[in-house]
Coordinates of C-alpha atoms in Angstrom, one line a residue:
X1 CA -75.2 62.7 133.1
X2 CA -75.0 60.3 136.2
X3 CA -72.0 58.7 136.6
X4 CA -71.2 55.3 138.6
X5 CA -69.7 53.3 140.8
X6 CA -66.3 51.4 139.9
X7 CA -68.1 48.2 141.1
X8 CA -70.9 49.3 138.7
X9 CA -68.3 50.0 135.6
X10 CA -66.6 46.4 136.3
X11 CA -69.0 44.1 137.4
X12 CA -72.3 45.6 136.9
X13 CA -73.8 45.1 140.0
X14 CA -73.4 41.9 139.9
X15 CA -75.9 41.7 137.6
X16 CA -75.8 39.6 134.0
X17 CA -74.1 40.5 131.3
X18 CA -71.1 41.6 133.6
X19 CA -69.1 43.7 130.5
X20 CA -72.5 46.2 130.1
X21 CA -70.4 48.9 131.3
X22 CA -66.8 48.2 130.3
X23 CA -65.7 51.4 127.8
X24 CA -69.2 53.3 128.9
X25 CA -67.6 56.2 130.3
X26 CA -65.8 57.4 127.2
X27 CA -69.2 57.8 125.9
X28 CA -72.4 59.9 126.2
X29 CA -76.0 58.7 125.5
X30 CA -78.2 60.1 123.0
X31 CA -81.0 61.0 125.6
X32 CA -78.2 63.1 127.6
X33 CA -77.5 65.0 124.9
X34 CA -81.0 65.6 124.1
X35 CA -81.6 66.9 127.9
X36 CA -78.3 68.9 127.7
X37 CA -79.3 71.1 124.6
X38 CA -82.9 71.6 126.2
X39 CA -81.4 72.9 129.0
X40 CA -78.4 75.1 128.0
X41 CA -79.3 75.7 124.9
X42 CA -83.0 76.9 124.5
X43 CA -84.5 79.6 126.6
X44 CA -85.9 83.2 126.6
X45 CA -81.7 84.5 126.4
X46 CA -80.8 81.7 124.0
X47 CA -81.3 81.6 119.7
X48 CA -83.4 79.0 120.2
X49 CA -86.7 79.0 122.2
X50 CA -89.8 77.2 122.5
X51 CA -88.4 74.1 119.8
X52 CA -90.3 70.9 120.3
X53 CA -88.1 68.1 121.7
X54 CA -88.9 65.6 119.1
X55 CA -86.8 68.6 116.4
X56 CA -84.1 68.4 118.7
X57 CA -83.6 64.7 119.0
X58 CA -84.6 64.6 115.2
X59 CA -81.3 66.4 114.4
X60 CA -79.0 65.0 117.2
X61 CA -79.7 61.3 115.6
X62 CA -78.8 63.2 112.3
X63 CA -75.6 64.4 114.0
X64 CA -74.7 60.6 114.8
X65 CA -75.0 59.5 111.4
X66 CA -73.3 62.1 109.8
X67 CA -70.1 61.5 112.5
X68 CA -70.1 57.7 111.8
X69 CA -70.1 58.3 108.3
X70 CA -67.4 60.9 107.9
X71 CA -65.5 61.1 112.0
X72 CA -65.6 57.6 113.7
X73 CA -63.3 55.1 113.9
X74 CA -65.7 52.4 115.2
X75 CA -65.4 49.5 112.8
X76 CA -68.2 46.5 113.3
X77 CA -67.0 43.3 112.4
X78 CA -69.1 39.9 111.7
X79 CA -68.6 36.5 110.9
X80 CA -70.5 34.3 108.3
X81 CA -70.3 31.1 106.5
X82 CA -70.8 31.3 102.8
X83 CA -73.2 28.6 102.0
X84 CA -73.2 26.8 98.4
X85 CA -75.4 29.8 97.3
X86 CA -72.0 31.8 97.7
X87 CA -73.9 34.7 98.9
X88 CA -73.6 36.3 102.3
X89 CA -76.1 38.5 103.5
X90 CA -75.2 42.3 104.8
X91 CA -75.9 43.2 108.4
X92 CA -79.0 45.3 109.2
X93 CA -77.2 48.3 109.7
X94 CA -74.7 48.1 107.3
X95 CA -74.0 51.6 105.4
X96 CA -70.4 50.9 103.3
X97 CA -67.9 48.9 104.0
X98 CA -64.3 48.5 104.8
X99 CA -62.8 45.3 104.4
X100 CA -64.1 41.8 103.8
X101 CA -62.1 39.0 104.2
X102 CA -61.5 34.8 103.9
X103 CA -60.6 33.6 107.5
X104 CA -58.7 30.6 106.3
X105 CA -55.6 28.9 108.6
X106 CA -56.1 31.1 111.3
X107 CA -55.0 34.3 109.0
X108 CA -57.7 37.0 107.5
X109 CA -57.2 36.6 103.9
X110 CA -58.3 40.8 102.2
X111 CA -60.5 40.2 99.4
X112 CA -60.8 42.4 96.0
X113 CA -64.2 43.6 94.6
X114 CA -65.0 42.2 91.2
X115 CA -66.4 45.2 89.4
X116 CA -67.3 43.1 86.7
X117 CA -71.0 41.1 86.7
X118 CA -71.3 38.6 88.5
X119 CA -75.3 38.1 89.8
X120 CA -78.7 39.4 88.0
X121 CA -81.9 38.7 87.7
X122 CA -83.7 36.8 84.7
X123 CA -87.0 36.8 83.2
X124 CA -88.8 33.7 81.4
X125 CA -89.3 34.2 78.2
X126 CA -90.8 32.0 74.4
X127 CA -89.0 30.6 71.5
X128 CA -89.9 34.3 69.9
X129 CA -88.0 36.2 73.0
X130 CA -91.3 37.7 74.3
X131 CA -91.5 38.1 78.0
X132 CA -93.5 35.5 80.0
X133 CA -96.4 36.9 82.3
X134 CA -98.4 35.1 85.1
X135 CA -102.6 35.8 85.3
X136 CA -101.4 38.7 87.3
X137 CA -99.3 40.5 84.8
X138 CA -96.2 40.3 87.0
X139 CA -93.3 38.7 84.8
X140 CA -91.9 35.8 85.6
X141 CA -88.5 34.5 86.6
X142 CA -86.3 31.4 86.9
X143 CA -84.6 30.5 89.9
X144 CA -81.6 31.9 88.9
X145 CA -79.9 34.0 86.0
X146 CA -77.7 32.1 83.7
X147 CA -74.6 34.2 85.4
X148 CA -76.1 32.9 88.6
X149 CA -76.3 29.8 87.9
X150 CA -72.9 29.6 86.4
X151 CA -71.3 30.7 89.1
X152 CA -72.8 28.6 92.2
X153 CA -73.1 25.2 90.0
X154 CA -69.3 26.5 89.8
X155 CA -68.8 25.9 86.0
X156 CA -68.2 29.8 85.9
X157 CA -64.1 30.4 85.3
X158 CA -61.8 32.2 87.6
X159 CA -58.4 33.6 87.7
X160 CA -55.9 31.1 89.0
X161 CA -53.1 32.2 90.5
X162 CA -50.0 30.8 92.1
X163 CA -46.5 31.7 90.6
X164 CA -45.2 27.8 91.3
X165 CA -48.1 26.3 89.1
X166 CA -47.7 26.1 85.1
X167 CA -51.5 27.0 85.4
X168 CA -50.5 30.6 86.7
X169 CA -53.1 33.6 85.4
X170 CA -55.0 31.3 84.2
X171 CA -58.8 30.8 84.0
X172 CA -60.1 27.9 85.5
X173 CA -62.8 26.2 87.5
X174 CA -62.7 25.7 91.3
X175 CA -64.8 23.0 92.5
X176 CA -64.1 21.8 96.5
X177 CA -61.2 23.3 96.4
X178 CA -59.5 21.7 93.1
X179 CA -58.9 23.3 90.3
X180 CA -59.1 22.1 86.6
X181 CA -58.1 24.0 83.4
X182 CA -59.1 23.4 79.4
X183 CA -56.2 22.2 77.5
X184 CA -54.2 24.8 76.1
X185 CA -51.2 25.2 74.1
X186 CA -49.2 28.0 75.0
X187 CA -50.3 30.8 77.7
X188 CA -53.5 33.3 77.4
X189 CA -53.0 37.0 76.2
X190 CA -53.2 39.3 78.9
X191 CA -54.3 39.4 82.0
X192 CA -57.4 40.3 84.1
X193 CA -55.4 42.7 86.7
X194 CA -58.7 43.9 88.0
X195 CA -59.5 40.2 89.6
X196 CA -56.6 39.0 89.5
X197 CA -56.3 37.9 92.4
X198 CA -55.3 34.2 94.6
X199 CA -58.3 34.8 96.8
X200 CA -61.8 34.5 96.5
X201 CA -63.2 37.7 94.8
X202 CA -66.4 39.4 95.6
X203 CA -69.4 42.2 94.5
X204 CA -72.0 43.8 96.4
X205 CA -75.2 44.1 95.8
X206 CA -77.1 46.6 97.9
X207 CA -80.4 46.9 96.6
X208 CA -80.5 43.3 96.7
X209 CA -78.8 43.5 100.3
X210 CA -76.3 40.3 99.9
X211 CA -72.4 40.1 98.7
X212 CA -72.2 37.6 95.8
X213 CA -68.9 35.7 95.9
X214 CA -67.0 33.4 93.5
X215 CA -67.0 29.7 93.3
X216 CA -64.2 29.5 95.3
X217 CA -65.4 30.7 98.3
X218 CA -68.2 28.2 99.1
X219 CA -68.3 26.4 102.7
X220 CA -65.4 29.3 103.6
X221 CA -65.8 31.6 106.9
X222 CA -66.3 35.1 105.8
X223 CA -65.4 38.6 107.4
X224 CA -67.1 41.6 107.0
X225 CA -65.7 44.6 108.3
X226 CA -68.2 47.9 108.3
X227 CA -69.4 50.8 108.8
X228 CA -73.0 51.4 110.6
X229 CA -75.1 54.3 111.2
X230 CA -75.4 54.2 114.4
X231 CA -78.8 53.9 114.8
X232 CA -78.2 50.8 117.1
X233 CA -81.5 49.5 115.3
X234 CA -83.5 51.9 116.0
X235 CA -83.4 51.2 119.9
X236 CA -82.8 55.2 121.1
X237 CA -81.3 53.9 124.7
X238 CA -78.1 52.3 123.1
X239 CA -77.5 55.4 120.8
X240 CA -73.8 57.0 122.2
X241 CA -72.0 59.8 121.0
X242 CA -67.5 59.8 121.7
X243 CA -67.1 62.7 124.2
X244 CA -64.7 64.4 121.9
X245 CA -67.8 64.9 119.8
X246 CA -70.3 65.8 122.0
X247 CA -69.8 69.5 121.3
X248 CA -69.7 69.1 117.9
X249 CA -73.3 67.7 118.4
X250 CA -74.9 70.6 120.1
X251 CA -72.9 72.9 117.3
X252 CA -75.0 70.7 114.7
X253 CA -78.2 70.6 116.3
X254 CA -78.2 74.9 116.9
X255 CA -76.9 75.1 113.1
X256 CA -79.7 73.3 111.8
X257 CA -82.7 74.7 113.5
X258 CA -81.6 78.4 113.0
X259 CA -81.1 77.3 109.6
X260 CA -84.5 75.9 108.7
X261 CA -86.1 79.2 111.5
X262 CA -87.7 82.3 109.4
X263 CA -86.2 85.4 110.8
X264 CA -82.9 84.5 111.9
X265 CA -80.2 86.8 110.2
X266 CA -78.2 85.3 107.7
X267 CA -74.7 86.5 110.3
X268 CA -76.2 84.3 113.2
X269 CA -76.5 81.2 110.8
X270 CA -73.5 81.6 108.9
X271 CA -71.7 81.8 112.8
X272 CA -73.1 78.7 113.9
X273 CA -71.7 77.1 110.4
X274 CA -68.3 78.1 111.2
X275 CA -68.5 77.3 114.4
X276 CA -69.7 73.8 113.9
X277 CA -67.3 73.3 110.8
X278 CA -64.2 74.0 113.3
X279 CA -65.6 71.9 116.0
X280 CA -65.7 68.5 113.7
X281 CA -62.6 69.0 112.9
X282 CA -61.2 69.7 116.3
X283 CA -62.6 66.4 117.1
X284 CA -61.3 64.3 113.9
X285 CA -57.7 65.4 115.3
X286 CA -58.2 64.4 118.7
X287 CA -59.4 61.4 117.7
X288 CA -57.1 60.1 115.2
X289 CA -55.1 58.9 117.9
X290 CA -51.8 59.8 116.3
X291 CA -49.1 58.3 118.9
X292 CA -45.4 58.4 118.4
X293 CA -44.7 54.7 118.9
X294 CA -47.1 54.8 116.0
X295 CA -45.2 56.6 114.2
X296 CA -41.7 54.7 114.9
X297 CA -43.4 51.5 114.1
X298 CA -44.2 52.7 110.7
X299 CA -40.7 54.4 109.8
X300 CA -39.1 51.3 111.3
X301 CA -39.3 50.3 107.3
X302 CA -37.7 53.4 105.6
X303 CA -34.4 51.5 105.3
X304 CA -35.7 48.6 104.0
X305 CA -34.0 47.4 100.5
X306 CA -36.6 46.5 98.0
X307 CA -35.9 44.3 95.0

């Protein structure tokens, strides 16, 4: 790998934008790796010889995914408005995510997922219930579901809560930020604990690709904290690998072409298993950047008297 200059690493050349460089070094590119395994890896005294390139960088980006999946700690974070359609669409790389949140008052406000319904497509149909067609034979749908349009004409109820309101736990309708109830004499029966909840509540939808909020969220800034793949897009050149993992890599790239070779003895592979198995998790501990202060901060609150 080349390495550079502290003027490089600060102030990249000179050159715009000035961070490109800033944290580089604890990382190692994609096409290093790549050119490392070709090189020590492969040859006439090596398991593997005469593999194509395109294999090898075919299970290095498989490497990648697998580690940001299952090993890193890299969080990406973005920053939306929910519009009056309450929906908020996820990033392009998105895989699962971590944490979305209300930024309201300069404080991040956790959501909780709604497991329960709360988009879905609708199809047109007669007086008799029979599916409506176009001259295509495709079927045809409304602009939105009934549930849909419940929810962002915000005549859809939701769980109020706020312990100094006589309203508390129950279902109401937020609309710019008021609430109104129905009339009621006494208190409902029970209580929805799975969105129950003073914030906004939320569900994803991936095959759709969007995050369908409740009434309550509309015109609110959302964040979405997640986890990618890696990929980077598809662009190869920004594609980095944590250098506590780069062995791990070249463990996982020998494992899976000996694997998938004919005539490699079942010792050799079941070796390269064990020894790619032990290196992950090597790396997972030196990683998980477990500190003492850490540590203190946490116990700090052993002694704490709970009511």
């Amino acid at each position: 790998m080349a390495y550079i200059s502290q003027y490089q690493y600060y102030n990249n050349n000179g050159n715009t934008p000035q961070n490109a460089n800033w944290g580089s070094y604890q990382y190692i590119s994609l096409y290093d790796i790549v050119n490392n395994f070709m090189l020590m890896h492969t040859g006439n005294h090596s398991l593997v010889n005469n593999e194509e390139r395109y294999k090898v960088l075919f299970h290095a980006k498989r490497a990648v995914q697998e580690l940001n999946y299952d090993a890193f700690k890299e969080i990406k974070v973005l920053e939306l408005s929910v519009t009056e359609n309450l929906r908020f669409v996820l990033p392009s790389d998105f895989v699962n995510w971590v944490r979305i949140s209300l930024y309201k008052d300069g404080y991040l406000r956790p959501l909780s997922e709604n497991i329960q319904t709360l988009s879905s497509n609708a199809y047109l149909q007669d007086n008799n219930g029979n599916i409506l067609f176009d001259q295509n034979g495709n079927v045809l749908q409304p602009q939105y579901s009934n549930i849909d349009y419940d929810r962002i004409s915000k005549t859809k109820k939701s769980i109020y809560l706020n312990q100094n309101s006589p309203y508390n736990n129950q279902l109401g309708w937020c609309v710019d930020g008021f609430w109104y109830f129905d009339y009621t004499i006494g208190t409902p029966f029970g209580l929805n604990t799975e969105t129950a909840n003073f914030n906004p509540t939320f569900n994803i939808d991936k095959k759709a690709g969007v995050i369908n909020f409740d009434s309550s969220m509309s015109g609110h800034p959302c964040i979405i904290e997640y986890i990618s793949d890696g990929m980077e897009g598809g662009d190869d050149s920004l594609v980095s690998v944590n250098k506590l993992f780069e062995k791990y890599v070249y463990a996982y790239i020998l494992y899976e072409i000996l694997n998938s070779k004919l005539g490699v003895q079942e010792y050799v592979v079941a070796r390269t298993r064990k020894e790619k198995s032990a290196l992950l998790r090597n790396a997972k501990i030196r990683i998980s950047n477990i500190h003492p202060g850490r540590l203190l901060m946490n116990l700090r609150g052993m002694d704490k008297i709970i009511k």
